[in-house]
Short mmCIF file of C-alpha atoms and ligand atoms in Angstrom, two decimals:
data_model
loop_
_atom_site.label_atom_id
_atom_site.label_comp_id
_atom_site.label_asym_id
_atom_site.label_seq_id
_atom_site.Cartn_x
_atom_site.Cartn_y
_atom_site.Cartn_z
CA UNK A 998 102.69 121.51 87.16
CA UNK A 999 104.17 118.14 88.07
CA UNK A 1000 101.78 117.60 90.96
CA UNK A 1001 98.48 118.83 89.61
CA UNK A 1002 97.06 115.42 90.49
CA UNK A 1003 97.84 115.90 94.18
CA UNK A 1004 95.71 113.62 96.30
CA UNK A 1005 93.24 115.34 98.61
CA UNK A 1006 91.91 112.22 100.23
CA UNK A 1007 94.22 110.39 102.61
CA UNK A 1008 92.88 106.86 102.74
CA UNK A 1009 95.38 105.68 105.34
CA UNK A 1010 95.37 108.76 107.59
CA UNK A 1011 92.82 107.44 110.06
CA UNK A 1012 93.16 104.53 112.46
CA UNK A 1013 90.06 102.98 110.88
CA UNK A 1014 92.17 101.90 107.89
CA UNK A 1015 94.82 100.22 110.03
CA UNK A 1016 95.79 96.92 108.51
CA UNK A 1017 94.24 97.64 105.13
CA UNK A 1018 96.73 97.00 102.35
CA UNK A 1019 96.82 99.97 99.98
CA UNK A 1020 97.01 99.29 96.26
CA UNK A 1021 99.81 101.00 94.35
CA UNK A 1022 97.36 103.46 92.78
CA UNK A 1023 96.95 105.15 96.16
CA UNK A 1024 100.59 106.15 96.43
CA UNK A 1025 100.70 109.91 96.52
CA UNK A 1026 102.95 112.82 97.22
CA UNK A 1027 101.04 115.80 98.49
CA UNK A 1028 102.02 119.33 99.40
CA UNK A 1029 101.56 120.68 102.90
CA UNK A 1030 100.63 124.03 101.34
CA UNK A 1031 100.08 125.47 97.87
CA UNK A 1032 102.93 126.70 95.65
CA UNK A 1033 101.84 130.34 96.18
CA UNK A 1034 101.93 129.99 99.95
CA UNK A 1035 105.36 128.37 99.80
CA UNK A 1036 106.80 131.18 97.68
CA UNK A 1037 105.20 133.93 99.75
CA UNK A 1038 106.64 132.44 102.91
CA UNK A 1039 110.06 132.13 101.33
CA UNK A 1040 109.98 135.78 100.21
CA UNK A 1041 109.19 136.88 103.77
CA UNK A 1042 111.87 134.69 105.34
CA UNK A 1043 114.53 135.77 102.86
CA UNK A 1044 113.62 139.42 103.25
CA UNK A 1045 113.72 139.29 107.06
CA UNK A 1046 116.94 137.25 107.04
CA UNK A 1047 118.89 139.41 104.61
CA UNK A 1048 117.85 142.60 106.42
CA UNK A 1049 118.73 141.23 109.87
CA UNK A 1050 121.51 143.11 111.72
CA UNK A 1051 124.14 142.75 113.09
CA UNK A 1052 124.28 139.48 111.12
CA UNK A 1053 122.25 138.75 108.00
CA UNK A 1054 121.05 135.16 107.53
CA UNK A 1055 119.26 132.78 105.20
CA UNK A 1056 117.23 129.77 106.40
CA UNK A 1057 119.25 126.59 105.87
CA UNK A 1058 116.22 124.70 104.57
CA UNK A 1059 116.77 126.55 101.28
CA UNK A 1060 119.93 124.58 100.62
CA UNK A 1061 117.78 121.67 99.61
CA UNK A 1062 116.53 122.03 96.09
CA UNK A 1063 117.34 118.97 93.98
CA UNK A 1064 120.91 120.15 93.37
CA UNK A 1065 121.44 120.93 97.05
CA UNK A 1066 120.04 117.56 98.12
CA UNK A 1067 122.42 115.88 95.65
CA UNK A 1068 125.34 117.91 97.05
CA UNK A 1069 124.39 116.92 100.58
CA UNK A 1070 124.27 113.31 99.46
CA UNK A 1071 127.82 113.79 98.17
CA UNK A 1072 128.84 115.28 101.54
CA UNK A 1073 127.61 112.15 103.29
CA UNK A 1074 130.25 110.14 101.43
CA UNK A 1075 133.19 112.48 102.13
CA UNK A 1076 135.99 111.06 104.28
CA UNK A 1077 135.77 114.01 106.70
CA UNK A 1078 132.01 113.75 107.19
CA UNK A 1079 131.70 110.98 109.77
CA UNK A 1080 128.07 111.62 110.71
CA UNK A 1081 126.16 109.67 108.11
CA UNK A 1082 128.16 106.47 108.21
CA UNK A 1083 128.31 106.59 112.01
CA UNK A 1084 124.56 106.99 112.32
CA UNK A 1085 123.96 104.27 109.77
CA UNK A 1086 126.11 101.76 111.68
CA UNK A 1087 124.42 102.81 114.91
CA UNK A 1088 120.96 102.27 113.41
CA UNK A 1089 121.94 98.85 112.18
CA UNK A 1090 122.99 97.96 115.73
CA UNK A 1091 119.91 99.34 117.51
CA UNK A 1092 117.05 98.85 115.02
CA UNK A 1093 115.76 95.64 116.61
CA UNK A 1094 115.83 97.02 120.12
CA UNK A 1095 114.09 100.25 119.06
CA UNK A 1096 111.33 98.34 117.29
CA UNK A 1097 110.93 95.87 120.18
CA UNK A 1098 110.54 98.71 122.67
CA UNK A 1099 108.13 100.79 120.58
CA UNK A 1100 106.28 98.19 118.43
CA UNK A 1101 105.13 100.72 115.81
CA UNK A 1102 102.98 100.01 112.77
CA UNK A 1103 103.89 103.30 111.09
CA UNK A 1104 107.20 105.01 110.44
CA UNK A 1105 107.17 108.73 109.91
CA UNK A 1106 110.40 110.25 108.68
CA UNK A 1107 111.06 113.97 108.89
CA UNK A 1108 113.47 115.47 106.36
CA UNK A 1109 113.82 112.13 104.68
CA UNK A 1110 116.21 113.16 101.91
CA UNK A 1111 116.83 110.09 99.79
CA UNK A 1112 115.32 107.86 102.48
CA UNK A 1113 118.08 105.32 102.91
CA UNK A 1114 118.24 105.02 106.70
CA UNK A 1115 114.54 104.41 107.18
CA UNK A 1116 115.07 100.96 105.69
CA UNK A 1117 116.98 99.75 108.74
CA UNK A 1118 113.82 100.26 110.79
CA UNK A 1119 111.48 99.01 108.07
CA UNK A 1120 113.36 95.73 107.92
CA UNK A 1121 113.12 95.29 111.69
CA UNK A 1122 109.36 96.01 111.54
CA UNK A 1123 108.80 93.69 108.62
CA UNK A 1124 110.56 90.86 110.46
CA UNK A 1125 107.94 91.25 113.22
CA UNK A 1126 105.04 91.73 110.79
CA UNK A 1127 104.34 95.16 112.20
CA UNK A 1128 104.93 97.08 109.00
CA UNK A 1129 101.87 98.90 107.65
CA UNK A 1130 102.54 102.52 106.79
CA UNK A 1131 105.35 104.94 106.08
CA UNK A 1132 104.97 108.72 105.88
CA UNK A 1133 107.83 110.89 104.68
CA UNK A 1134 108.06 114.65 105.03
CA UNK A 1135 110.68 116.53 103.04
CA UNK A 1136 111.15 119.97 101.55
CA UNK A 1137 112.70 118.63 98.35
CA UNK A 1138 109.90 117.48 96.07
CA UNK A 1139 112.09 115.65 93.58
CA UNK A 1140 113.96 113.62 96.18
CA UNK A 1141 110.81 112.92 98.15
CA UNK A 1142 108.96 111.61 95.11
CA UNK A 1143 111.89 109.39 94.16
CA UNK A 1144 112.20 107.87 97.62
CA UNK A 1145 108.43 107.38 98.00
CA UNK A 1146 108.33 105.59 94.64
CA UNK A 1147 111.34 103.44 95.49
CA UNK A 1148 109.98 102.46 98.91
CA UNK A 1149 106.61 101.56 97.44
CA UNK A 1150 108.26 99.41 94.79
CA UNK A 1151 110.51 97.63 97.28
CA UNK A 1152 107.84 97.01 99.93
CA UNK A 1153 104.65 95.83 98.26
CA UNK A 1154 101.68 96.25 100.57
CA UNK A 1155 103.30 99.13 102.45
CA UNK A 1156 101.16 102.27 102.35
CA UNK A 1157 103.62 105.05 101.49
CA UNK A 1158 102.72 108.70 101.70
CA UNK A 1159 104.93 111.71 100.97
CA UNK A 1160 104.32 115.23 102.22
CA UNK A 1161 106.26 118.13 100.71
CA UNK A 1162 106.81 120.52 103.58
CA UNK A 1163 109.19 121.62 106.30
CA UNK A 1164 109.49 120.34 109.82
CA UNK A 1165 109.22 123.80 111.36
CA UNK A 1166 105.69 124.53 110.29
CA UNK A 1167 104.10 121.63 108.47
CA UNK A 1168 104.06 118.91 111.12
CA UNK A 1169 100.27 119.08 111.36
CA UNK A 1170 100.11 117.71 107.80
CA UNK A 1171 101.34 114.38 109.21
CA UNK A 1172 97.94 113.81 110.77
CA UNK A 1173 97.23 112.27 114.17
CA UNK A 1174 99.55 109.68 115.67
CA UNK A 1175 98.89 106.19 117.00
CA UNK A 1176 101.28 103.29 116.42
CA UNK A 1177 103.74 105.88 115.14
CA UNK A 1178 107.51 105.95 115.36
CA UNK A 1179 108.82 109.30 114.12
CA UNK A 1180 112.37 109.41 112.79
CA UNK A 1181 114.52 112.50 112.61
CA UNK A 1182 117.91 111.42 111.34
CA UNK A 1183 121.22 112.98 110.40
CA UNK A 1184 121.45 115.42 113.29
CA UNK A 1185 119.11 117.75 111.41
CA UNK A 1186 117.55 118.80 114.73
CA UNK A 1187 120.93 120.55 115.18
CA UNK A 1188 119.83 123.08 112.57
CA UNK A 1189 117.33 124.48 115.05
CA UNK A 1190 118.55 127.10 117.48
CA UNK A 1191 118.69 125.28 120.86
CA UNK A 1192 116.08 127.68 122.23
CA UNK A 1193 113.66 126.48 119.52
CA UNK A 1194 114.13 122.78 120.21
CA UNK A 1195 111.56 122.50 123.06
CA UNK A 1196 108.89 124.17 120.90
CA UNK A 1197 109.67 121.86 118.02
CA UNK A 1198 109.48 118.78 120.26
CA UNK A 1199 106.18 119.98 121.71
CA UNK A 1200 104.75 120.45 118.20
CA UNK A 1201 105.92 116.98 117.26
CA UNK A 1202 104.54 115.50 120.48
CA UNK A 1203 101.14 116.87 119.39
CA UNK A 1204 101.31 114.57 116.34
CA UNK A 1205 102.04 111.55 118.53
CA UNK A 1206 99.68 109.50 120.69
CA UNK A 1207 100.78 108.43 124.18
CA UNK A 1208 103.27 105.59 123.78
CA UNK A 1209 104.32 106.73 120.29
CA UNK A 1210 108.00 107.47 119.96
CA UNK A 1211 110.64 109.59 118.27
CA UNK A 1212 114.12 108.43 117.33
CA UNK A 1213 116.33 111.46 116.84
CA UNK A 1214 119.93 111.60 115.63
CA UNK A 1215 122.31 114.03 117.32
CA UNK A 1216 125.83 115.00 116.46
CA UNK A 1217 127.82 115.07 119.69
CA UNK A 1218 130.20 117.65 121.10
CA UNK A 1219 133.73 116.58 120.24
CA UNK A 1220 137.21 117.71 119.33
CA UNK A 1221 136.94 121.04 117.48
CA UNK A 1222 139.46 120.06 114.79
CA UNK A 1223 137.35 117.07 113.80
CA UNK A 1224 134.21 119.20 113.61
CA UNK A 1225 136.04 121.85 111.63
CA UNK A 1226 137.26 119.30 109.08
CA UNK A 1227 133.76 117.89 108.61
CA UNK A 1228 132.48 121.31 107.49
CA UNK A 1229 135.60 122.34 105.53
CA UNK A 1230 136.21 119.29 103.35
CA UNK A 1231 139.24 119.21 101.10
CA UNK A 1232 137.18 118.55 97.96
CA UNK A 1233 135.14 121.72 98.47
CA UNK A 1234 131.74 120.02 98.30
CA UNK A 1235 130.50 121.75 101.46
CA UNK A 1236 131.53 125.11 100.00
CA UNK A 1237 129.47 124.40 96.88
CA UNK A 1238 126.56 123.20 99.04
CA UNK A 1239 126.77 126.43 101.04
CA UNK A 1240 126.75 128.64 97.92
CA UNK A 1241 123.81 126.64 96.55
CA UNK A 1242 121.43 128.60 98.76
CA UNK A 1243 122.21 131.65 96.59
CA UNK A 1244 121.34 129.71 93.43
CA UNK A 1245 118.05 128.77 95.06
CA UNK A 1246 117.26 132.39 95.98
CA UNK A 1247 118.21 133.50 92.47
CA UNK A 1248 115.86 131.04 90.85
CA UNK A 1249 112.91 131.31 93.21
CA UNK A 1250 112.94 135.08 93.79
CA UNK A 1251 114.61 136.34 90.60
CA UNK A 1252 117.70 137.54 92.49
CA UNK A 1253 121.08 138.20 90.87
CA UNK A 1254 123.48 136.93 93.54
CA UNK A 1255 126.82 135.91 92.07
CA UNK A 1256 127.51 132.78 94.15
CA UNK A 1257 131.19 132.66 93.14
CA UNK A 1258 131.59 136.12 94.70
CA UNK A 1259 131.01 134.54 98.12
CA UNK A 1260 133.50 132.49 100.08
CA UNK A 1261 132.54 129.49 102.23
CA UNK A 1262 133.14 129.97 105.96
CA UNK A 1263 132.48 127.31 108.63
CA UNK A 1264 133.74 127.38 112.20
CA UNK A 1265 133.01 125.78 115.54
CA UNK A 1266 131.77 128.04 118.33
CA UNK A 1267 132.60 126.16 121.56
CA UNK A 1268 130.55 128.49 123.77
CA UNK A 1269 127.31 127.75 121.92
CA UNK A 1270 128.46 124.25 120.92
CA UNK A 1271 127.53 124.79 117.30
CA UNK A 1272 129.06 124.91 113.86
CA UNK A 1273 128.17 128.06 112.05
CA UNK A 1274 128.30 128.34 108.27
CA UNK A 1275 128.47 131.69 106.56
CA UNK A 1276 128.99 133.14 103.10
CA UNK A 1277 131.48 136.01 103.00
CA UNK A 1278 131.55 138.52 100.14
CA UNK A 1279 134.94 138.45 98.44
CA UNK A 1280 134.26 141.69 96.56
CA UNK A 1281 131.84 144.59 96.63
CA UNK A 1282 128.53 143.64 95.04
CA UNK A 1283 125.05 145.01 94.50
CA UNK A 1284 122.30 142.41 94.60
CA UNK A 1285 118.67 142.86 93.62
CA UNK A 1286 116.08 140.41 94.95
CA UNK A 1287 112.85 141.38 93.15
CA UNK A 1288 110.76 138.65 94.76
CA UNK A 1289 111.63 139.96 98.22
CA UNK A 1290 111.65 143.69 97.31
CA UNK A 1291 115.34 144.09 98.16
CA UNK A 1292 118.17 146.15 96.74
CA UNK A 1293 121.29 145.20 98.69
CA UNK A 1294 124.90 146.33 98.79
CA UNK A 1295 127.64 143.99 99.95
CA UNK A 1296 131.12 145.17 100.87
CA UNK A 1297 134.10 142.82 100.81
CA UNK A 1298 134.03 140.80 104.02
CA UNK A 1299 130.26 141.16 104.66
CA UNK A 1300 128.76 137.90 105.88
CA UNK A 1301 125.47 136.03 105.68
CA UNK A 1302 124.86 133.23 108.15
CA UNK A 1303 123.49 130.19 106.31
CA UNK A 1304 123.42 127.41 108.90
CA UNK A 1305 123.72 126.47 112.55
CA UNK A 1306 124.57 122.86 113.28
CA UNK A 1307 124.36 122.33 117.04
CA UNK A 1308 126.35 119.65 118.81
CA UNK A 1309 124.82 118.01 121.86
CA UNK A 1310 125.71 116.03 124.95
CA UNK A 1311 123.27 113.72 126.70
CA UNK A 1312 122.84 116.36 129.34
CA UNK A 1313 122.37 119.36 127.05
CA UNK A 1314 119.82 117.46 124.97
CA UNK A 1315 117.92 116.09 127.97
CA UNK A 1316 117.47 119.63 129.25
CA UNK A 1317 115.75 120.54 125.94
CA UNK A 1318 113.34 117.61 126.22
CA UNK A 1319 112.01 118.55 129.67
CA UNK A 1320 108.38 119.68 129.65
CA UNK A 1321 107.70 118.82 126.00
CA UNK A 1322 105.47 115.79 126.58
CA UNK A 1323 108.33 113.51 125.55
CA UNK A 1324 110.77 111.72 127.81
CA UNK A 1325 114.15 110.24 127.07
CA UNK A 1326 113.76 106.46 127.07
CA UNK A 1327 117.12 105.32 125.61
CA UNK A 1328 120.38 106.98 124.64
CA UNK A 1329 122.50 105.09 122.11
CA UNK A 1330 125.94 106.12 120.86
CA UNK A 1331 128.65 104.60 118.68
CA UNK A 1332 131.79 103.29 120.44
CA UNK A 1333 133.68 106.51 119.64
CA UNK A 1334 130.93 108.77 121.02
CA UNK A 1335 130.71 110.71 117.78
CA UNK A 1336 126.97 110.51 117.28
CA UNK A 1337 123.88 109.61 119.30
CA UNK A 1338 120.42 108.23 118.65
CA UNK A 1339 117.98 109.34 121.33
CA UNK A 1340 114.75 107.40 121.72
CA UNK A 1341 112.01 109.62 123.13
CA UNK A 1342 108.58 108.37 124.14
CA UNK A 1343 105.37 110.40 124.20
CA UNK A 1344 104.03 110.61 127.73
CA UNK A 1345 100.35 110.29 128.53
CA UNK A 1346 98.20 113.29 129.40
CA UNK A 1347 98.67 116.92 128.47
CA UNK A 1348 102.28 118.03 128.15
CA UNK A 1349 103.36 120.43 130.88
CA UNK A 1350 104.27 123.84 129.47
CA UNK A 1351 107.48 123.87 131.46
CA UNK A 1352 109.11 122.06 134.33
CA UNK A 1353 110.28 123.87 137.44
CA UNK A 1354 113.51 122.58 138.91
CA UNK A 1355 113.57 122.53 142.72
CA UNK A 1356 116.67 122.60 144.91
C1 AVJ B 2421 121.92 117.46 107.33
C2 AVJ B 2421 121.73 119.31 108.75
C3 AVJ B 2421 122.70 117.35 109.56
O1 AVJ B 2421 124.39 120.04 109.84
O2 AVJ B 2421 125.85 118.52 109.33
C4 AVJ B 2421 126.40 119.22 106.06
C5 AVJ B 2421 123.96 119.62 106.84
N1 AVJ B 2421 125.84 121.23 106.48
N2 AVJ B 2421 127.45 120.00 105.86
C6 AVJ B 2421 124.79 119.11 109.12
C7 AVJ B 2421 125.36 120.00 106.47
C8 AVJ B 2421 127.12 121.22 106.09
C9 AVJ B 2421 123.95 118.63 107.95
N3 AVJ B 2421 122.58 118.22 108.38
#
């Protein structure tokens, strides 16, 4: 039980503590829900996904145990994977302007991973003496704890809080907004089906006060060969990352998937403007998943979808923002138009449920 001493009180959650410097003893990583709830939810999701027809699927958030997070970190350094270094250079270029426009006192990073990029914004806030609090939400407890500890050590006086949870359902655990700049890097919003993006943005808008903002990274529609290469790297790291979801299901739900019996598949679908990753059985296999009450048979060639990674244009993304309570304030891209950072601002008043287009 590594987190039996989980903090229940949240001394910096309310605006009344604004400006109070938190001593190091108050640094905590908390869970958005209990371990039982997390496992029960996983069992339901895995069961529903693996039984889905015509195409079985597994939620991509289950890539990210500690091994999967380390594999993703390796992906970010691959020559074919342009996204991370492009976004990082972009953030370096825009950090001052973003902070000037939004003047936040709190950064709130969703899916923080190892929490490297947040520092670009922290530095820009610190230079303006705005920096007070940083909240990080991530599904990977090990990585989250490490980045929370590192941030707290490197920025004395910064109140750092970690929440173990996922950005689909645990946003409420962030607490109310106010002076908040939310960060959603890496193009991770691309993992949502486009139809689910407005609902996600609306849920996030509910954790923001009017004038609060969201900086979101988006991988852009581009040449299919370049996209294909980024998800089919020569070193095979993405293939190992893809198969890792089976290791996770084996461990958490007592399943007996043989990951090496599945082949990595990733292709660009230009109609939906998304990369799809799948695992394809390379032999006939029977798989038992006790934790999800499943007894499955795979035939050679059977596929499980493991990830969508949607690619956006300014126009296709803007259409997803309409009616969510957020509006597009700034659209930044790198010179090669590979990647975008969209700055969204929370509007005042109650968000409209939808917007009707006239004419
Ligand atoms: C971290 C979700 C943005 O979709 O490109 C990398 C994950 N998948 N290689 C992406 C990923 C395959 C990545 N995101």
